[in-house]
XYZ file of C-alpha atoms in Angstrom:
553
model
C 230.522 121.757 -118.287
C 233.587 122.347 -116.367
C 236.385 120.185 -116.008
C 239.838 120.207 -114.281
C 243.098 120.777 -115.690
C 246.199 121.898 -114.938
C 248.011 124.748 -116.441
C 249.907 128.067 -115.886
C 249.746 131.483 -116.521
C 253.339 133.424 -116.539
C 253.605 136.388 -115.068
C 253.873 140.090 -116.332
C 257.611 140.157 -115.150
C 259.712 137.171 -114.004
C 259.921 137.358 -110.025
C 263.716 137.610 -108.632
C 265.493 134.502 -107.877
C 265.327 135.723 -104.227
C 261.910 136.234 -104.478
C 259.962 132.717 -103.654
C 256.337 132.405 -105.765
C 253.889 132.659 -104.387
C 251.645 129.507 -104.364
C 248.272 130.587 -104.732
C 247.216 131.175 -108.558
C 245.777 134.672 -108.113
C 249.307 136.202 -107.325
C 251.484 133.908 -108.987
C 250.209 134.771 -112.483
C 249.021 137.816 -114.541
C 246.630 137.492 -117.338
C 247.997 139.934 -120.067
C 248.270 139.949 -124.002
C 251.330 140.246 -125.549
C 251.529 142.737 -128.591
C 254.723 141.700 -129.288
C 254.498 137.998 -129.456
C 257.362 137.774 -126.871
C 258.757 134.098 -126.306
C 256.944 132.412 -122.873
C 258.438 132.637 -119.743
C 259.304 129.870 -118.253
C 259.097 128.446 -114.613
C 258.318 125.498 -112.716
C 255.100 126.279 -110.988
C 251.726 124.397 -111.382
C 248.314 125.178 -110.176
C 245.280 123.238 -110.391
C 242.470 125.057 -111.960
C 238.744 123.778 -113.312
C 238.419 124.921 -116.694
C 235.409 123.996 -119.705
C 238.352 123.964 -122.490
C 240.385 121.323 -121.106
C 243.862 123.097 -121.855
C 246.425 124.335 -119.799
C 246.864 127.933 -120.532
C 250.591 130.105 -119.786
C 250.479 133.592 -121.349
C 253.769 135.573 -122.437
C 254.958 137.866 -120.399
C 254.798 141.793 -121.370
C 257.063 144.278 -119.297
C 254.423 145.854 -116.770
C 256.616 149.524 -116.156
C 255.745 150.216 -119.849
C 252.751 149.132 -119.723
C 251.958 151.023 -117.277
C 253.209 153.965 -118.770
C 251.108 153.717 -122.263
C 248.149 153.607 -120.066
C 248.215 156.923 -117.735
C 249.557 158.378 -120.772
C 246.947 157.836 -122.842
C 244.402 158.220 -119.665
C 246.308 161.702 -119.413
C 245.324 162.087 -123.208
C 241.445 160.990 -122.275
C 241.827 163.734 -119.133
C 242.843 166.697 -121.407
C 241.230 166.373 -124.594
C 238.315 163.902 -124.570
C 235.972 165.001 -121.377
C 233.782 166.997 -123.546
C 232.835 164.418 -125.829
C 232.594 161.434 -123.292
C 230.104 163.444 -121.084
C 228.210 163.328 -124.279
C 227.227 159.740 -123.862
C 226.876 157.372 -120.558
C 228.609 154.557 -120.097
C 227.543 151.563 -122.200
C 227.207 147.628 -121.637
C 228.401 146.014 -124.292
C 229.415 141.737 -124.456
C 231.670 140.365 -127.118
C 232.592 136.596 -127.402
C 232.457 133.527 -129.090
C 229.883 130.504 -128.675
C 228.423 127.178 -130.411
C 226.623 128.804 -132.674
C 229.091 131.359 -133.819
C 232.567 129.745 -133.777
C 233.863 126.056 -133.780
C 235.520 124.214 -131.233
C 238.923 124.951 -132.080
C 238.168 128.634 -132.196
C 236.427 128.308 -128.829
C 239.239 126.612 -127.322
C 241.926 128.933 -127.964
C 240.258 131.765 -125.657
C 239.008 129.364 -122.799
C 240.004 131.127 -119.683
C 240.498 128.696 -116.665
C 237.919 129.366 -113.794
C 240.737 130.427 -111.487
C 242.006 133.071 -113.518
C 239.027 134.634 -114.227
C 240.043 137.178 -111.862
C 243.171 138.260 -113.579
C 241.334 138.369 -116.860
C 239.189 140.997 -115.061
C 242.202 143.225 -113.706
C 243.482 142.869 -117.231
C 240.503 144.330 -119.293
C 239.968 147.123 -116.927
C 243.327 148.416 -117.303
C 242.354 148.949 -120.767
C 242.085 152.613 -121.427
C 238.184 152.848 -122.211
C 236.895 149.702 -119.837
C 235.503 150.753 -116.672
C 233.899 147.203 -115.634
C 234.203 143.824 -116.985
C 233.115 139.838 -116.507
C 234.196 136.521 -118.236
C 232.064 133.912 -119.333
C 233.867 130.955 -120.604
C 232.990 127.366 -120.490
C 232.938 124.535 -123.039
C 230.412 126.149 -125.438
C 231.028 129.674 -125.160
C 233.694 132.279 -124.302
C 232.032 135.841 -123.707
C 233.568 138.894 -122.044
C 231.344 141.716 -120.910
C 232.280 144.905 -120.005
C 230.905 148.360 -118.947
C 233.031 150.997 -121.265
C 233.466 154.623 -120.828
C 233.237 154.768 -125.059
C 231.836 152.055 -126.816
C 233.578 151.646 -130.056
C 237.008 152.445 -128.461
C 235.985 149.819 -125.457
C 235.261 147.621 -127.847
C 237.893 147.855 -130.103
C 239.820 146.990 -127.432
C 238.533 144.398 -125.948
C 238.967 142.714 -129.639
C 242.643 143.987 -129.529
C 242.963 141.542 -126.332
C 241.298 138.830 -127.166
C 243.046 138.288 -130.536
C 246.791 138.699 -128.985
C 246.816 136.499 -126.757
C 249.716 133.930 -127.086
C 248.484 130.487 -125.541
C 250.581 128.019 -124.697
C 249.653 123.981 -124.464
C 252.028 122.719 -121.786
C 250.135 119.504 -120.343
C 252.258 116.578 -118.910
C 249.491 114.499 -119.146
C 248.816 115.281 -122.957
C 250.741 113.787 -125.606
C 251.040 117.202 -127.349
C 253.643 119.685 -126.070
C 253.554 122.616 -128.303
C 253.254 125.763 -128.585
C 249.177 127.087 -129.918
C 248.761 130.729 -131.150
C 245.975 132.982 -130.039
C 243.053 133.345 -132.364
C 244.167 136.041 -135.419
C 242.303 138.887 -135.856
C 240.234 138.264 -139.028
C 239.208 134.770 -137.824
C 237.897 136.622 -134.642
C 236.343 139.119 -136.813
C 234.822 136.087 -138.564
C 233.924 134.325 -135.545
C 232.851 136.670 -132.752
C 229.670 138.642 -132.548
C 228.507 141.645 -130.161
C 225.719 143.164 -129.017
C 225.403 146.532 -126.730
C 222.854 147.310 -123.558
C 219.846 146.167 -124.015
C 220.321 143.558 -126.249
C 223.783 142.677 -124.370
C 221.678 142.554 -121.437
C 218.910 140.692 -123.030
C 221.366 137.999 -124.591
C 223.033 137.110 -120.684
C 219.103 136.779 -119.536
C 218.530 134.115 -122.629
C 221.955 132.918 -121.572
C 221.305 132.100 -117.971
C 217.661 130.669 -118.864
C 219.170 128.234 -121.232
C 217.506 129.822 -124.533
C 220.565 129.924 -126.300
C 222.223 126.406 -125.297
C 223.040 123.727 -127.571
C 219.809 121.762 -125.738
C 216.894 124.330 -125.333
C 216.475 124.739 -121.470
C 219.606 123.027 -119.903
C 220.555 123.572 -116.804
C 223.920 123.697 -116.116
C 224.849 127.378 -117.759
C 222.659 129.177 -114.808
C 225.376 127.722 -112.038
C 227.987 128.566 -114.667
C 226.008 132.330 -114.526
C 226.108 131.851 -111.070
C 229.848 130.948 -110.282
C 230.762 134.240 -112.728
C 228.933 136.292 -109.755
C 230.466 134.083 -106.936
C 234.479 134.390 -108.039
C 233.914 138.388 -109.596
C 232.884 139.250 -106.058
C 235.353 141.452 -104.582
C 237.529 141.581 -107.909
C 238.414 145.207 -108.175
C 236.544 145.859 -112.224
C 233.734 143.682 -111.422
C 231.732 146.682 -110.288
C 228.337 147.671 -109.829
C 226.981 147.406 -113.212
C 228.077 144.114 -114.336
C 227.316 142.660 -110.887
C 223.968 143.850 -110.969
C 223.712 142.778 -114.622
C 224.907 139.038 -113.634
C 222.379 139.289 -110.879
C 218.884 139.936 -112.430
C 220.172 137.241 -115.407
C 220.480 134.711 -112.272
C 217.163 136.203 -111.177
C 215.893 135.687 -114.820
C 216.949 132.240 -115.095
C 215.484 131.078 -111.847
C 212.401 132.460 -112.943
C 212.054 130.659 -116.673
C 213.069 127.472 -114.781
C 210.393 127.545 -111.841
C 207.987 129.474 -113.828
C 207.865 127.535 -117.494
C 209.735 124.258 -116.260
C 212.006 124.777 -119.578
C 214.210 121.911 -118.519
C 211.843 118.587 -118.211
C 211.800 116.842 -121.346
C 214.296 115.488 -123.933
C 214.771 117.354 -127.610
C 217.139 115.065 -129.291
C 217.139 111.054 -129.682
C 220.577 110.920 -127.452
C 219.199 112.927 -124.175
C 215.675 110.724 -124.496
C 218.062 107.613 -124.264
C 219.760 108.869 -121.481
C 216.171 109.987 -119.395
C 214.540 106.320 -120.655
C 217.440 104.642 -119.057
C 216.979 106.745 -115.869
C 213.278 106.135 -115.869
C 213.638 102.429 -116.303
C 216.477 101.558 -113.364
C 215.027 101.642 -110.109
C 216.207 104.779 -108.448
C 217.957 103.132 -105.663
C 220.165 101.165 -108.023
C 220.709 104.126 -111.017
C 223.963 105.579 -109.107
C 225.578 102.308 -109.555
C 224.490 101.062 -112.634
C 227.092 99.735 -114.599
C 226.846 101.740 -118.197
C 228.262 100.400 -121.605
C 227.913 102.545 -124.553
C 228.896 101.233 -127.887
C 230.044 103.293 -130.234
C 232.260 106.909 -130.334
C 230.492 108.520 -133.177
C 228.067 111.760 -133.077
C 225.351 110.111 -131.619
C 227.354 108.195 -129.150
C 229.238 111.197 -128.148
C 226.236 112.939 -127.077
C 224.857 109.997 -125.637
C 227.922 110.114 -123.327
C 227.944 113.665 -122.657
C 223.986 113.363 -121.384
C 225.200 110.610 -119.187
C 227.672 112.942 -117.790
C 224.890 115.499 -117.050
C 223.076 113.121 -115.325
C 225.875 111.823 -112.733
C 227.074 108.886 -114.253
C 230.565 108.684 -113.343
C 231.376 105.557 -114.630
C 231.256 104.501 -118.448
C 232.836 101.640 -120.394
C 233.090 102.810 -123.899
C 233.467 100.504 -126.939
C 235.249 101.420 -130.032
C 236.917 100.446 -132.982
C 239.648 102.808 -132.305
C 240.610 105.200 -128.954
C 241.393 108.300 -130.907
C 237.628 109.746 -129.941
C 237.212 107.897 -126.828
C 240.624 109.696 -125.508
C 239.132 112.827 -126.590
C 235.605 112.294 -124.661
C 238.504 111.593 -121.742
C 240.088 114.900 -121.907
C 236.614 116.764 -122.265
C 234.800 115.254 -119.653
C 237.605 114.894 -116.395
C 234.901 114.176 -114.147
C 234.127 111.623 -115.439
C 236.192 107.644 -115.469
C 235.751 107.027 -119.194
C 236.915 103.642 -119.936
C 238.153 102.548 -123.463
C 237.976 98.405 -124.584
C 238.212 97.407 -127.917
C 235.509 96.204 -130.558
C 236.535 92.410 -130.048
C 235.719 92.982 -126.477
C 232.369 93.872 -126.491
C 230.717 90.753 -125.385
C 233.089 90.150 -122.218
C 232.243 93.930 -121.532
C 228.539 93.324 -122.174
C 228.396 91.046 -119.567
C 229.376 93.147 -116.994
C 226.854 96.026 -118.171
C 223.591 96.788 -116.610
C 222.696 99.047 -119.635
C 223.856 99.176 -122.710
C 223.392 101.815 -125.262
C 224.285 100.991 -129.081
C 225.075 103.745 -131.976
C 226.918 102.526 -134.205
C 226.872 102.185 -138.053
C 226.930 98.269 -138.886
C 224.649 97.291 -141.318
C 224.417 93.856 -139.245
C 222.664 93.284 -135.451
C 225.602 93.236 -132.711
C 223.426 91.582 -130.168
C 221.621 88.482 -131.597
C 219.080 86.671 -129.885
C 221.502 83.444 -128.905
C 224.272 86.639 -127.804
C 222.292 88.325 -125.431
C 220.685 84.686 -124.104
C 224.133 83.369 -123.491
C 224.672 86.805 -121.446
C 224.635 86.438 -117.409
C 221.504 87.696 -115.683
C 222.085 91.374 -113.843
C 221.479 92.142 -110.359
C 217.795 91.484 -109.015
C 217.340 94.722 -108.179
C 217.626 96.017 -111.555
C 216.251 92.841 -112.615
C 216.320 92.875 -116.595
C 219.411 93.821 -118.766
C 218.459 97.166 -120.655
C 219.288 97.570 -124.481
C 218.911 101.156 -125.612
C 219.358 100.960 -129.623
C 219.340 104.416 -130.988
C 221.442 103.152 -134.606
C 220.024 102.737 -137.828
C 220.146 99.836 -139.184
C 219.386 98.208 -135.660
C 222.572 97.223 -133.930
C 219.900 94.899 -131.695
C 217.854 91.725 -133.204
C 214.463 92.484 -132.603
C 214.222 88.773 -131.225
C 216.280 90.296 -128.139
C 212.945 91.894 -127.523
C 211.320 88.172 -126.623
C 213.654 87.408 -124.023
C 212.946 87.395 -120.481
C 216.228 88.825 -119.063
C 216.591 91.470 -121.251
C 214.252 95.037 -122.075
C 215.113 96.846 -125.684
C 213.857 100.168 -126.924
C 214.978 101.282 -130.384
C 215.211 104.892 -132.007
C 211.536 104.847 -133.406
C 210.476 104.387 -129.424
C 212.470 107.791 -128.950
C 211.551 109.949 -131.694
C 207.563 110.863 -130.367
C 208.622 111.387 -126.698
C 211.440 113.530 -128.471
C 208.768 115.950 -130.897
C 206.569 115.474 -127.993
C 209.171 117.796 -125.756
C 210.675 119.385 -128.238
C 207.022 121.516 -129.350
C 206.950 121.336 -125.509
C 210.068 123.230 -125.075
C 209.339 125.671 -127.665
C 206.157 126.891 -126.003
C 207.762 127.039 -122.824
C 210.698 129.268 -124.679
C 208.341 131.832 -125.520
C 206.514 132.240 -122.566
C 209.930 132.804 -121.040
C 210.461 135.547 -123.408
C 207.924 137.080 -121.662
C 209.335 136.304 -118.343
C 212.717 138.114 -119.583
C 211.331 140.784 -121.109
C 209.690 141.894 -117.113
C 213.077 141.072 -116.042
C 214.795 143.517 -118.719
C 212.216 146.020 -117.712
C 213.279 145.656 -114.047
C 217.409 146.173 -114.891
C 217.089 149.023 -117.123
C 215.132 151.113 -114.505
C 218.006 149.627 -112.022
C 220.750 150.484 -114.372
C 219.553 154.353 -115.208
C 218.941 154.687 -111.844
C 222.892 154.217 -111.226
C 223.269 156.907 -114.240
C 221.927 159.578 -111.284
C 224.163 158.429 -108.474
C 227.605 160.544 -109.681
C 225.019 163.571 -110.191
C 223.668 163.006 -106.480
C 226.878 162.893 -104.801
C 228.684 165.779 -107.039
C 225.348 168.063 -106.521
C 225.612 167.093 -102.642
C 229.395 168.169 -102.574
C 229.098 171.267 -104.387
C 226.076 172.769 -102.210
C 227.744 171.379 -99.309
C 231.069 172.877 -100.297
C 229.183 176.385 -100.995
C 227.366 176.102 -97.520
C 231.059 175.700 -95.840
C 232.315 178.443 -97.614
C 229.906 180.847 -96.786
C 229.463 180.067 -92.999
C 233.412 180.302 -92.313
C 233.225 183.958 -93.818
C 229.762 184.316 -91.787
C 231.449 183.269 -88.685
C 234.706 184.946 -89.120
C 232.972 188.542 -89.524
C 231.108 187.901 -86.104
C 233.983 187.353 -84.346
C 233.699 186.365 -80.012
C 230.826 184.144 -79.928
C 229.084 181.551 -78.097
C 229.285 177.753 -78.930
C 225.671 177.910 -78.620
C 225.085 180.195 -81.395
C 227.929 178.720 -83.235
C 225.677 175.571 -83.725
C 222.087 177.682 -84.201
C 224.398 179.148 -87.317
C 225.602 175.741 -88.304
C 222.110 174.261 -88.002
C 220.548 177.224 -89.998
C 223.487 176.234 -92.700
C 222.353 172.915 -92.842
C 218.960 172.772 -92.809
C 219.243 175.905 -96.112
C 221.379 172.994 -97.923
C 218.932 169.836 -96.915
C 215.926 172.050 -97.803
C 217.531 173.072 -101.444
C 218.631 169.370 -102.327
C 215.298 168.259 -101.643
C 213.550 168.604 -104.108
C 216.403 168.016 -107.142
C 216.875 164.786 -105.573
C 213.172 163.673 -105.495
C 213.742 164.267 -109.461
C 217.151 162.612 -109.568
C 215.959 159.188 -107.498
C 214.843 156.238 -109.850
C 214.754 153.291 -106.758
C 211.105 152.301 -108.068
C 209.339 154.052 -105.506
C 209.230 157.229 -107.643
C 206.375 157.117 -109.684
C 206.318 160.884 -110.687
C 208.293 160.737 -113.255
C 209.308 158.306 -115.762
C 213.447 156.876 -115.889
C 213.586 158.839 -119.273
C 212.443 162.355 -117.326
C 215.121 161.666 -114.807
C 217.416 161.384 -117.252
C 216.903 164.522 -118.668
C 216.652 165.937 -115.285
C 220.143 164.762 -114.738
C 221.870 166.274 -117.628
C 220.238 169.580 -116.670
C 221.885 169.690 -113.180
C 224.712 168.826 -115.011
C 224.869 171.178 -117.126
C 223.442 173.907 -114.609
C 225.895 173.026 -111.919
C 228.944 171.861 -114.546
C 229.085 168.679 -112.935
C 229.997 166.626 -116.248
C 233.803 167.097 -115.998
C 233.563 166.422 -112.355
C 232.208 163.118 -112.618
C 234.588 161.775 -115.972
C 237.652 163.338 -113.902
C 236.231 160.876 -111.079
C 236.513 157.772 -113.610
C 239.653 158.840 -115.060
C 241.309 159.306 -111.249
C 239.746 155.592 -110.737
C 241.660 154.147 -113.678
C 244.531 155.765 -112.901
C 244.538 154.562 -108.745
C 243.838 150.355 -110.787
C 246.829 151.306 -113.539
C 248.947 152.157 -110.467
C 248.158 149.078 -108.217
């Protein structure tokens, strides 16, 4: 879930004196790994960005003429002695990250990339010598990059390269830490990261977006996080064609599971059912308003708080024996006011609660009977207090249960609703397996379809160039004539070339309304006219040229 914070990225090379910053984010800052380890630069600028880690990122500085340098010299390597074994093999999709299930939180939070410079992190892996495209994923459970590269293993390789040097600096006024945090090393990112290449790259953003691989099976919040990847990468030079399209049909994939299987009703763990009881049970008109207590910082109460978060509650008084965790809830959840009061406090606070959820670990009741009697009544329109016990032992009496003025449920009231959903859930999950699996279909015959596009054009050009050719040295050998047969000539040229590219292109086109030939076929099609016509070092020259034109920018 995204939060703000406030942070800074420094720039590739410190501006002039005379030069004044510029204020928005996306020019004042470069996103860039530093091999070297080179002490930050510092400056006095600020930006406020929304971010899922929570820290305030500033990046050292790397000196951008070299830089530049290594990379059209190497490209210039690529150019003159690798085009024969890159035309071997297309481009490939390929995702590398960390999430929940691979890497702990203070892994995780070391590559968060703030929302706002997601842009810069783009420019930053396609100036890598073997990345064509590229996207970034990050929010408070996972941090993925995907990319389109011209050679998988060397793409990949350094990708890795840039995640792991990264120097991250914690510069927060507002935190009590001011220090300086490393980037992740390379053999706990080894340890920690996992990838997975084209289809099952592609497969793994679908499950992504349709909340299959979330911490709660079916959640919602990761498609707008899908979403808002799309949104801010349009228009970023390096968020191309492939990777938009890829972000697209996940979206389109998500939507689907979520309409189609309803993933997202129902609660799987004893925390979320506490949080959808308590919804259930206030009267709608009154649940914006309710006034929430939640005793207890531990696991359970954690969660509890994070589900109320989910669900809109912006307001939550938070009882604990110490502040430690509740400051930490505070810095995780900004959205969110997050108010700390001591455990001697609890009754004053109880009295001003409309609901009250308890998880803690006393081995005695909290609330007694004669507690919760001596407790002022709520507002009528809520009308009775609501106790929501999810500990064990009971932090409730059971007696509370007799009393008029207030409503308890306990854990062993959540558990059935909870297996109930949960075998729920899991049925729905694999009937959207199914649903992802049409969806995969439906990309891959999109994405080879792209493979044919270069092939088109280049085929186009070179009859087209031929056709020129050969009507200037038609028209210069029949010297003094008419604009009238200058055109019948000219028209005669053309309709030769649109009558020859006919029928390769009918073999070339995969836009689904081919249905000669299957996506494999025109594949193989392809690498014949490109082999026929020696097109291959015509279209990686093409790439190459591209890099070069973003290394020079």
């Amino acid at each position: 879930m995204a939060v703000a914070a406030t942070g800074r990225f420094a720039p590739l090379v410190a501006p002039k004196p005379s030069t004044p910053p510029s204020p928005h984010p996306a020019h004042s800052s470069r996103f860039f790994y530093n091999p070297a380890a080179a002490a930050p630069y510092c400056d006095a600028r600020r930006c406020v960005v929304r971010c899922e880690g929570g820290v305030a990122r500033r990046l050292s500085p790397v000196d951008k003429a070299e830089t530049a340098k290594a990379n059209l010299l190497a490209l210039q390597q690529l150019k003159t002695s690798g085009i024969e074994r890159y035309t071997k093999e297309k481009s490939s999709i390929a995702v590398i990250g960390l999430n929940v299930h691979t890497a702990p939180v203070e892994i995780r939070e070391k590559l968060a990339i703030p929302e706002a410079f997601w842009p810069q992190a783009i420019a930053e892996l396609c100036a890598l010598n073997h990345i064509e495209e590229a996207a970034v994923l990050s929010t408070c459970n996972r941090m993925e990059i995907y990319v389109v590269a011209l050679s998988l293993n060397r793409g990949v390789k350094e990708v890795t390269e840039w995640m792991s040097k990264i120097t991250i600096n914690k510069d927060d006024d507002d935190s009590p830490f001011h220090q300086q945090i490393s980037g992740v090393s390379t053999s706990d990112l080894l340890q920690h990261r996992f990838m997975l290449y084209n289809n099952d790259a592609a497969r793994h953003l679908f499950e992504v977006a349709s909340g299959l691989d979330s911490v709660v099976l079916g959640e919602g919040q990761i498609l707008a996080q899908v979403k808002q990847v799309k949104k801010i990468g349009q228009g970023v030079d390096g968020f191309g064609r492939k990777i938009s399209g890829l972000f697209e049909h996940a979206i389109i994939a998500g939507k689907r599971v979520r309409t189609e299987t309803n993933i997202s009703s129902g609660s799987v763990s004893v925390s979320s059912a506490a949080v959808e009881l308590a919804q259930m049970k206030l009267p709608q008109s009154s649940y914006a308003n309710a006034r929430v207590l939640v005793i207890g910082a531990g696991k359970m109460g954690k969660l509890v708080i994070k589900h109320l978060a989910a669900k809109g509650c912006s307001k939550i008084v938070v009882v604990n024996r110490t502040e430690e965790k509740v400051a930490s809830l505070r810095e995780e959840l900004k959205d969110v006011e997050i108010t700390y009061k001591p455990l001697p406090e609890m009754m004053a606070c109880a009295a001003e609660a409309d609901v009250i959820f308890t998880s803690t670990a006393s081995e005695t009741p909290l609330f007694l009977e004669e507690n919760v009697r001596a407790l002022p009544a709520v507002a009528t329109e809520i009308g009775r207090r609501l106790f929501i016990d999810i500990s064990v032992p009971r932090n409730v009496e059971s007696r509370v249960s007799d009393l008029e003025m207030a409503e308890v449920y306990n854990v062993d009231d959540l558990k059935e609703v909870v297996a109930a959903n949960k075998e729920d859930r899991l049925q729905k999950a694999r009937e959207a397996q199914t649903i992802i699996f049409e969806e995969l279909h439906k990309f891959e015959a999109w994405k080879d379809s792209l493979e044919t596009i270069p092939t088109i054009k280049k085929l186009r050009a070179y009859v087209e160039r031929i056709g020129a050719s050969e009507l200037e040295k038609c028209l210069s050998k029949m010297g003094d004539i008419s604009d009238k047969q200058k055109k019948a000539i000219y028209d005669l040229s053309m309709g030769i070339t649109k009558k020859f590219l006919q029928g390769p292109m009918q073999h070339l086109r995969l836009d689904g309304n081919n249905c000669r030939s299957r996506p494999d076929e025109i594949l193989e099609n392809m690498h014949a006219v490109n082999r026929m016509f020696e097109l291959e070092k015509e279209i990686i020259l093409e790439k190459v040229r591209t890099k070069v034109e973003r290394a020079q920018k």
